[in-house]
Coordinates of C-alpha atoms in Angstrom, one line a residue:
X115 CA 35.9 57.9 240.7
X116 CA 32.6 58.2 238.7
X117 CA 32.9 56.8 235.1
X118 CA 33.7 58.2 231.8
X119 CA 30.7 57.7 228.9
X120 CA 31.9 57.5 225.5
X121 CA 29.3 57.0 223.1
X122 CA 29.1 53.6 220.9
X123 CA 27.2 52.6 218.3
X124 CA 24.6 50.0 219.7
X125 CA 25.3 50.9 223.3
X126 CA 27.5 53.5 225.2
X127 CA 31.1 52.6 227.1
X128 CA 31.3 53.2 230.8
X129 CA 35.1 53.3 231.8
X130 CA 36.1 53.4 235.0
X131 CA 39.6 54.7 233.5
X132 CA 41.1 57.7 232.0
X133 CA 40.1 57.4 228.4
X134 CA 43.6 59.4 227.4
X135 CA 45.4 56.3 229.2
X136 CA 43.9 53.5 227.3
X137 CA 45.8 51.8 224.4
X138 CA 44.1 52.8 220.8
X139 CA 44.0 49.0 220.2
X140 CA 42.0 48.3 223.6
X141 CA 39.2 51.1 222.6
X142 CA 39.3 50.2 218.9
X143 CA 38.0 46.4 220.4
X144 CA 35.4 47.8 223.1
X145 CA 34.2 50.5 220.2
X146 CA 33.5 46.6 218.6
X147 CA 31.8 44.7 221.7
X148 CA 29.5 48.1 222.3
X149 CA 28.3 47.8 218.2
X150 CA 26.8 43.7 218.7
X151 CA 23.6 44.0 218.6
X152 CA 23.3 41.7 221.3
X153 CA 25.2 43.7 223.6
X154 CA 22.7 44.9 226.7
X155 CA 23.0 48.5 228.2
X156 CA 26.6 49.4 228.3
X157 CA 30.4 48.0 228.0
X158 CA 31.6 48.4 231.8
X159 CA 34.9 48.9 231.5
X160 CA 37.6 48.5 234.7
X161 CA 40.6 50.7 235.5
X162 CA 42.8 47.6 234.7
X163 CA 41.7 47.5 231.4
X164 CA 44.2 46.3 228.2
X165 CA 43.7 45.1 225.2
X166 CA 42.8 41.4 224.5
X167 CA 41.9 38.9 222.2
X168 CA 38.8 39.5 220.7
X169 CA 37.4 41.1 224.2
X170 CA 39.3 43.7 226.1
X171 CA 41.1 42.3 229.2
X172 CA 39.0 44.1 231.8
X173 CA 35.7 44.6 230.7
X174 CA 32.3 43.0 231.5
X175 CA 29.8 42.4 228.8
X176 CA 26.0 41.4 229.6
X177 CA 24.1 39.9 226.8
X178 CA 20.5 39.3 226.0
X179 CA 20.4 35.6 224.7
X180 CA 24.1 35.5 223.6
X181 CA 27.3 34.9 224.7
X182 CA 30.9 35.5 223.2
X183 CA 33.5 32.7 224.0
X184 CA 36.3 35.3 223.0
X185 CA 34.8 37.6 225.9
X186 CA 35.5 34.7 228.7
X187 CA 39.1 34.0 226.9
X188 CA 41.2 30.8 226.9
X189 CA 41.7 30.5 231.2
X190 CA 37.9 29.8 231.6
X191 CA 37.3 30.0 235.2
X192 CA 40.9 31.9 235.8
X193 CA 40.6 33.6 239.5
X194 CA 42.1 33.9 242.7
X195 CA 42.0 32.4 246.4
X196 CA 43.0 33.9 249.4
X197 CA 42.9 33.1 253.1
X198 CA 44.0 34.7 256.5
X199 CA 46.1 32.2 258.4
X200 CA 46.8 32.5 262.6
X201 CA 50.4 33.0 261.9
X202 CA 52.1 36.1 262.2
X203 CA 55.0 38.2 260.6
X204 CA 57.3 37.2 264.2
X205 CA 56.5 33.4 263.2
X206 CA 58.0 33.1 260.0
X207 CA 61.3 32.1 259.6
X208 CA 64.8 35.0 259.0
X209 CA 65.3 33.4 255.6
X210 CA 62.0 32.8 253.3
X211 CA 63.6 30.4 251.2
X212 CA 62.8 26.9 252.6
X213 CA 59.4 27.5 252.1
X214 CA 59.2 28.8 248.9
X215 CA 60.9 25.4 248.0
X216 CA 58.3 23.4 249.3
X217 CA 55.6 25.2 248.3
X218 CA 57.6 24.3 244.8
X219 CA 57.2 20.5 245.6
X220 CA 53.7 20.2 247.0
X221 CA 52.2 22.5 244.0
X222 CA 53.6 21.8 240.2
X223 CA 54.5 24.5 238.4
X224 CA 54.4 25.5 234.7
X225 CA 53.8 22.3 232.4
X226 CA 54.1 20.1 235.4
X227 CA 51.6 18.0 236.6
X228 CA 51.2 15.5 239.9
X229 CA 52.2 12.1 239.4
X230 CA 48.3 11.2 240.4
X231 CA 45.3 12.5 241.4
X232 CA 45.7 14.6 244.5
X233 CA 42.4 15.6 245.0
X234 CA 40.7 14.5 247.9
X235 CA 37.2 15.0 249.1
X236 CA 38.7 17.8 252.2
X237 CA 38.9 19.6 249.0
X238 CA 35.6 19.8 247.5
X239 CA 32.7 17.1 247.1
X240 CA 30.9 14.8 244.9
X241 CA 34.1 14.3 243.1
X242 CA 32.1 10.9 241.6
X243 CA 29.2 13.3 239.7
X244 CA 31.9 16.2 238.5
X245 CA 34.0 13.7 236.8
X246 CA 31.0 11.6 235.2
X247 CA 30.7 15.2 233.3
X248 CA 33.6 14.7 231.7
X249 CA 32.2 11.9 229.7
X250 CA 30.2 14.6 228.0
X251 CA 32.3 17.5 227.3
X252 CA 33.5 18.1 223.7
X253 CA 35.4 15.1 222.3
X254 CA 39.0 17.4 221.8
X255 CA 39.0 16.8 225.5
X256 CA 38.0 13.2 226.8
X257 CA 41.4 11.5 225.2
X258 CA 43.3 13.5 227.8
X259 CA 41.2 12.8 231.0
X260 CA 44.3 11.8 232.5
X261 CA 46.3 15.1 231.5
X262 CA 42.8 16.5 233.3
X263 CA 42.8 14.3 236.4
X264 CA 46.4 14.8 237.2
X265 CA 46.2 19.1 236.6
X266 CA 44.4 19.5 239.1
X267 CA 46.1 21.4 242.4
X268 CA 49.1 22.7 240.0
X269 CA 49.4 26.0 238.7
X270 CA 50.4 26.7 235.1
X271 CA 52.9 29.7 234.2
X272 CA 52.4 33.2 232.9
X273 CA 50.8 35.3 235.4
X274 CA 49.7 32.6 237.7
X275 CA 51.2 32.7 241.5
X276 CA 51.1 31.4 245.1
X277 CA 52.4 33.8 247.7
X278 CA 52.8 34.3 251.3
X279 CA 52.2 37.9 251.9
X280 CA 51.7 40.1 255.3
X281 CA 49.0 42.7 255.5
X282 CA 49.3 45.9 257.3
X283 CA 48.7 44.4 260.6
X284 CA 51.0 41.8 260.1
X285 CA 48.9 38.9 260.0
X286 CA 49.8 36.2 257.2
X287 CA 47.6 35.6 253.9
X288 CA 47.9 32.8 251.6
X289 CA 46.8 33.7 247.8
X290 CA 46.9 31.9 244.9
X291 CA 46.1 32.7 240.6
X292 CA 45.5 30.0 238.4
X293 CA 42.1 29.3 236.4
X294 CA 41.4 25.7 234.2
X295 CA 44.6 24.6 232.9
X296 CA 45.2 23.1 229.9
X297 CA 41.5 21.1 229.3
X298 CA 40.1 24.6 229.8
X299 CA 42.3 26.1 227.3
X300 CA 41.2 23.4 224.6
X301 CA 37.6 23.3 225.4
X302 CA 37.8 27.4 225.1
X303 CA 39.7 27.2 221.7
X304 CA 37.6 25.0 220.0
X305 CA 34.2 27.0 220.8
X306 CA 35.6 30.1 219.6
X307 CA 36.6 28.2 216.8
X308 CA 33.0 26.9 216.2
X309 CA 31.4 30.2 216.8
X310 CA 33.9 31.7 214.3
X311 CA 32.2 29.3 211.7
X312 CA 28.6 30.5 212.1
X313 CA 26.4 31.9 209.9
X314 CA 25.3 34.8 212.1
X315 CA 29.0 36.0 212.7
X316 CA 29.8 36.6 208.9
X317 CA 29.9 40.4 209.3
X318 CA 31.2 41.4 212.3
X319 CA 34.1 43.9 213.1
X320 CA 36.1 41.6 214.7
X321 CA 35.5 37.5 213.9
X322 CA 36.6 36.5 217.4
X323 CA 34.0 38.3 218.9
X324 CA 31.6 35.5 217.2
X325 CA 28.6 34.6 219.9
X326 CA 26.3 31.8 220.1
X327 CA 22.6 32.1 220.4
X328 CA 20.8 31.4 223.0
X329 CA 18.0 27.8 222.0
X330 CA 20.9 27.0 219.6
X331 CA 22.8 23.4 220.4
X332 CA 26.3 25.4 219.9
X333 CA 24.8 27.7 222.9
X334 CA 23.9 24.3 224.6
X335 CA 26.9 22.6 223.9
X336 CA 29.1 25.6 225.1
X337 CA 27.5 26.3 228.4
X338 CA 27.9 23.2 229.3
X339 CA 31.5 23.4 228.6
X340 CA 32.3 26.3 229.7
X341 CA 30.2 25.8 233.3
X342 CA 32.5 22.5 234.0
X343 CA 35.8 24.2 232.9
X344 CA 34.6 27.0 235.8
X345 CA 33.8 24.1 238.4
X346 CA 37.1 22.9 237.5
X347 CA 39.0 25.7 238.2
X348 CA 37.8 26.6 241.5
X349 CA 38.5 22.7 242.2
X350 CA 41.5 23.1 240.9
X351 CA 42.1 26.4 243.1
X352 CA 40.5 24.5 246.3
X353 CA 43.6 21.0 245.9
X354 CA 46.5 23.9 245.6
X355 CA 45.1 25.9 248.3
X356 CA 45.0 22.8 250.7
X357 CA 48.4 21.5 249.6
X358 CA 49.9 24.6 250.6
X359 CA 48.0 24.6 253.9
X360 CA 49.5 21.6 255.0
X361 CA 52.8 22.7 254.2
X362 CA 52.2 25.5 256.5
X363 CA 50.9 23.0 258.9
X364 CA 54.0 20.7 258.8
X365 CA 56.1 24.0 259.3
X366 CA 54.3 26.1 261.7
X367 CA 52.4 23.4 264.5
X368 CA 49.1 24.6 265.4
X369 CA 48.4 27.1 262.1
X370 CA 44.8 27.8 261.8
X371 CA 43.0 29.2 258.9
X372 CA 39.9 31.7 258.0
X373 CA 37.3 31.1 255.7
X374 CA 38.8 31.1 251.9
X375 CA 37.6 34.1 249.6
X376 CA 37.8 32.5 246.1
X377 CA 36.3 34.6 243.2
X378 CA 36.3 34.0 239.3
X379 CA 37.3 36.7 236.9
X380 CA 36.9 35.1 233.4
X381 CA 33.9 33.3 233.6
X382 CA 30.1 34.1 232.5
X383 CA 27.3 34.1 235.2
X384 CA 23.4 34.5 235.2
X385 CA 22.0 37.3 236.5
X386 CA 19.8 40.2 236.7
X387 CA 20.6 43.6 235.9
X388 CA 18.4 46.6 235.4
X389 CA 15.1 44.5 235.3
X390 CA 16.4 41.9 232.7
X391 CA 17.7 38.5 233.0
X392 CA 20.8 38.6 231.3
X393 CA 24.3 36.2 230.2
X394 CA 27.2 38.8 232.1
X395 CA 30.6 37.7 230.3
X396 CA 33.5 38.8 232.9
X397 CA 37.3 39.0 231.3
X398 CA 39.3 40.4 234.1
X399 CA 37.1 41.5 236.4
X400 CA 35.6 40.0 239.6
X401 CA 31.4 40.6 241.0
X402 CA 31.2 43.0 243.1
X403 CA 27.4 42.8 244.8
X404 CA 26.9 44.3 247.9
X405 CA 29.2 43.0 250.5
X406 CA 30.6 40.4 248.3
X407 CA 34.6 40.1 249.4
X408 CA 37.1 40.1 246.4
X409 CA 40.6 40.1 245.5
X410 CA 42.4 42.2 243.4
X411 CA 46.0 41.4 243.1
X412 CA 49.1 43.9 242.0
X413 CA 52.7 42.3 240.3
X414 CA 54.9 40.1 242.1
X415 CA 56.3 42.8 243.8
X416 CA 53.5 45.6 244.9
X417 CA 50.9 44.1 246.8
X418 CA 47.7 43.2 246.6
X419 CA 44.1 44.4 247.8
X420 CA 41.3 42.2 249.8
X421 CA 37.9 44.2 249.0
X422 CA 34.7 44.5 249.6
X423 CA 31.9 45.1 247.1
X424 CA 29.6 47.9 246.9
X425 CA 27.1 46.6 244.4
X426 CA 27.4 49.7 242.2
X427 CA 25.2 48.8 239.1
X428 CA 26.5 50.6 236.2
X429 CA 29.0 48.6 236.6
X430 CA 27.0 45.1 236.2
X431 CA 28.3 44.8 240.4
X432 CA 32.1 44.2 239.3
X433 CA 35.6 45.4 239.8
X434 CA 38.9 45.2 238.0
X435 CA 40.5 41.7 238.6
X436 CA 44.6 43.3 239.1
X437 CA 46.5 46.1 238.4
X438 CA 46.5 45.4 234.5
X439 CA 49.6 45.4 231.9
X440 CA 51.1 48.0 230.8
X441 CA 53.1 46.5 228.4
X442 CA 53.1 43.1 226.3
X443 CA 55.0 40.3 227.8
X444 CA 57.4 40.9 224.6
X445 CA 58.2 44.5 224.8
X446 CA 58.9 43.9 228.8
X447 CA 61.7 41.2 227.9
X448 CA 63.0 43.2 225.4
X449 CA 63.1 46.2 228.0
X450 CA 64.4 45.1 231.1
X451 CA 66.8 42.7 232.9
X452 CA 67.2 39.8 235.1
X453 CA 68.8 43.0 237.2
X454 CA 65.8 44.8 237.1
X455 CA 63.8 42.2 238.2
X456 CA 66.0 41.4 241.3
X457 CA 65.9 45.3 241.8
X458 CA 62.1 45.7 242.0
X459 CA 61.3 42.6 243.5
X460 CA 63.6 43.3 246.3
X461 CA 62.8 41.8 249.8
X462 CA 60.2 39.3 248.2
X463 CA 61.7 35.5 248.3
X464 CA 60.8 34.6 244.7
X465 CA 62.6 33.9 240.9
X466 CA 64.3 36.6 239.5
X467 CA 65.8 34.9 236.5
X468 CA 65.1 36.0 233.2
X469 CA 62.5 33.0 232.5
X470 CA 60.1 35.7 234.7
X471 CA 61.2 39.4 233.8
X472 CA 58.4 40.1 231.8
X473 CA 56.0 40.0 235.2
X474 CA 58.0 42.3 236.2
X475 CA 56.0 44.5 238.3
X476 CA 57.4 47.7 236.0
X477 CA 55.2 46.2 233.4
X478 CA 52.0 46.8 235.5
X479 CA 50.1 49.3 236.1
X480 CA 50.1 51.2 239.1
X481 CA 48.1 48.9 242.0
X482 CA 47.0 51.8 244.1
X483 CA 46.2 54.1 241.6
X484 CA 44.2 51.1 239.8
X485 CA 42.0 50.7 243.5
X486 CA 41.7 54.7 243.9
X487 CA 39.7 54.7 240.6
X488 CA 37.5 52.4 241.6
X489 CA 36.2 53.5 244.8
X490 CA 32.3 53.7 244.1
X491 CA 33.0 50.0 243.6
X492 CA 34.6 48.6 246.0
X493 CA 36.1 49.1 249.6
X494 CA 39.5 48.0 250.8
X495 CA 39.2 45.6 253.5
X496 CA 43.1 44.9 253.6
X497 CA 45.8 45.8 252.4
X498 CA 48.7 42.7 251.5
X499 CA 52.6 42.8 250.8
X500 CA 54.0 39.5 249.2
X501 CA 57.1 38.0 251.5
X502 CA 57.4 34.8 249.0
X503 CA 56.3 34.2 245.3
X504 CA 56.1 31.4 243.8
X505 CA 55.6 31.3 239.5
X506 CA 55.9 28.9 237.0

């Protein structure tokens, strides 16, 4: 699908969506992003796209010498892991529910936490210099290094999740959704705060689409930040990923496992696009270079999509992160049922109690129809079905 240019005032939109589909409220914020002056090129704009706070939830902003905390969000370093496993659909067990359960026990879920540290160095290194860093993150943070230590390998609520799915040959996945937990949340909060606060932000459409400059010690201060809350994350990512491993191990003697794909989709990177060296802000959306794999999840009862990238650049090389809401988390409790959960969420071993209706995959868009409009950037490598779910 080739994308839709809408005029804007500093810079044009690129949507890789139906411009006729997309909330008032979501165009009214990217209408906002493409008038900052600092904004380079264009607003690329994914299929999953909904609105946000401050930023759009699938779009991807690239900055000369600025960079919006609002247009990373509060989950710095959110993203997803996924790897193929030897096991097979004729391996796994009639009833699905043991495992979910102690998938339940190795990983905490929601606000729960391990009782220690469970990180180990089979689960990333130099462990030693990452946690010296703490020491110098913003001071909102170091009283809870504990609350930090003992987050890592759990995986929060809302729309995080670990499933076992099958892809179409029926050859087992594991994937997982989480991002930086609660110190990431704080460290976010209180930079959008600060950036809020300056000077140079006074006027803008929207005050939490504040930036920092680039040479300024806010700037400094936040990419410093934000660069260990991303590290954290995919650490944090790596512990739940290996906990869930050995569960499979203990069940299933002789499991062996492919090399993870693990991909960020709030974060900011470095890179070059069109010539220019340039700050590329990603909120809901995953890089897509040439040949990079991804992972682009549906609800917890669709499916999901292993890709591969095609390094389109009008796009900044990216691709949506999910199917995207539909509807807000408060209009889907208010719309449908525990029963309506169970109902769509039928042959997947997972909650279906009201604490979860609103993921239910009704309030999603439509997975399939979210890849088909993105084929000029990606390529489906594989196609999954979820057998268990796990939330918080």
């Amino acid at each position: 699908m080739a994308a839709t240019t809408i005029p804007g005032t500093n810079v044009d939109i690129r949507l890789w969506a139906n411009p006729e589909q997309v909330e008032g409220s979501a165009l009214r914020q990217l209408h906002n992003i493409a008038a900052l002056p600092w904004t380079y090129k264009h607003v690329a704009v994914m299929p999953d796209v909904h609105y946000g706070i401050g930023a759009t939830v699938g779009s991807v902003i690239a900055m000369r010498g600025a960079v919006s905390p609002a247009a990373v969000g509060v989950d710095i370093g959110c993203g997803m892991t996924a790897v193929r496993t030897s096991l097979t659909a004729e391996d796994l067990p009639a009833s699905l529910a043991p495992l979910r359960t102690q998938i339940e026990a190795a990983v905490p879920v929601g606000r729960a936490a391990h009782r220690s540290a469970a990180f180990t160095e089979r689960d990333a290194g130099d462990w030693d210099r990452f946690w010296a860093a703490f020491d110098d993150l913003n001071r909102r943070v170091r009283r809870d290094r504990g609350k930090a230590v003992n987050q890592i390998g759990t995986l929060g609520g809302g729309n995080h999740f670990i499933e076992i799915c099958l892809d179409e040959s029926g050859q087992v996945w594991v994937m997982l959704h989480s991002g930086s937990r609660g110190v990431g949340n704080v460290l976010a909060l209180h930079h959008i705060e600060v950036a809020r606060g300056l000077a140079h932000n006074q006027s803008l459409p929207d005050p939490d689409l504040a930036v920092f400059i680039a040479g300024t010690p806010q700037m400094a201060a936040y990419r410093h930040d934000l660069y260990w809350a991303q590290d954290y994350a995919r650490r944090n990512r790596a512990v739940m990923l290996r906990l869930i491993s050995d569960v499979l191990r203990r069940s299933f003697h002789g499991v062996e496992f492919d090399e993870p794909i693990s991909v960020h989709h709030n974060y900011v990177a470095e890179e070059t696009h069109f010539g220019e060296e340039v700050l590329v802000t990603r909120k809901g959306a995953i890089r897509a270079g040439a040949g990079d794999l991804g992972i682009i999840p549906g609800s917890m009862g669709t499916g999901s999509y292993i890709v591969r990238g095609l390094g389109n650049p009008d796009s900044f090389e990216s691709a949506s992160h999910g199917a995207g809401r539909r509807m807000s988390r408060t209009k889907a409790r208010k719309e449908f049922t525990a029963e309506d959960l169970a109902n769509q969420t039928a042959g997947v071993e997972c909650r279906k109690d009201t604490g979860v209706v609103d993921e239910i995959p009704a309030a999603y868009k439509d997975i399939d129809e979210v890849i088909r409009a993105q084929d000029d950037l990606v390529e489906v490598v594989a196609k999954l079905k979820q057998v268990v779910c796990v939330k918080g």
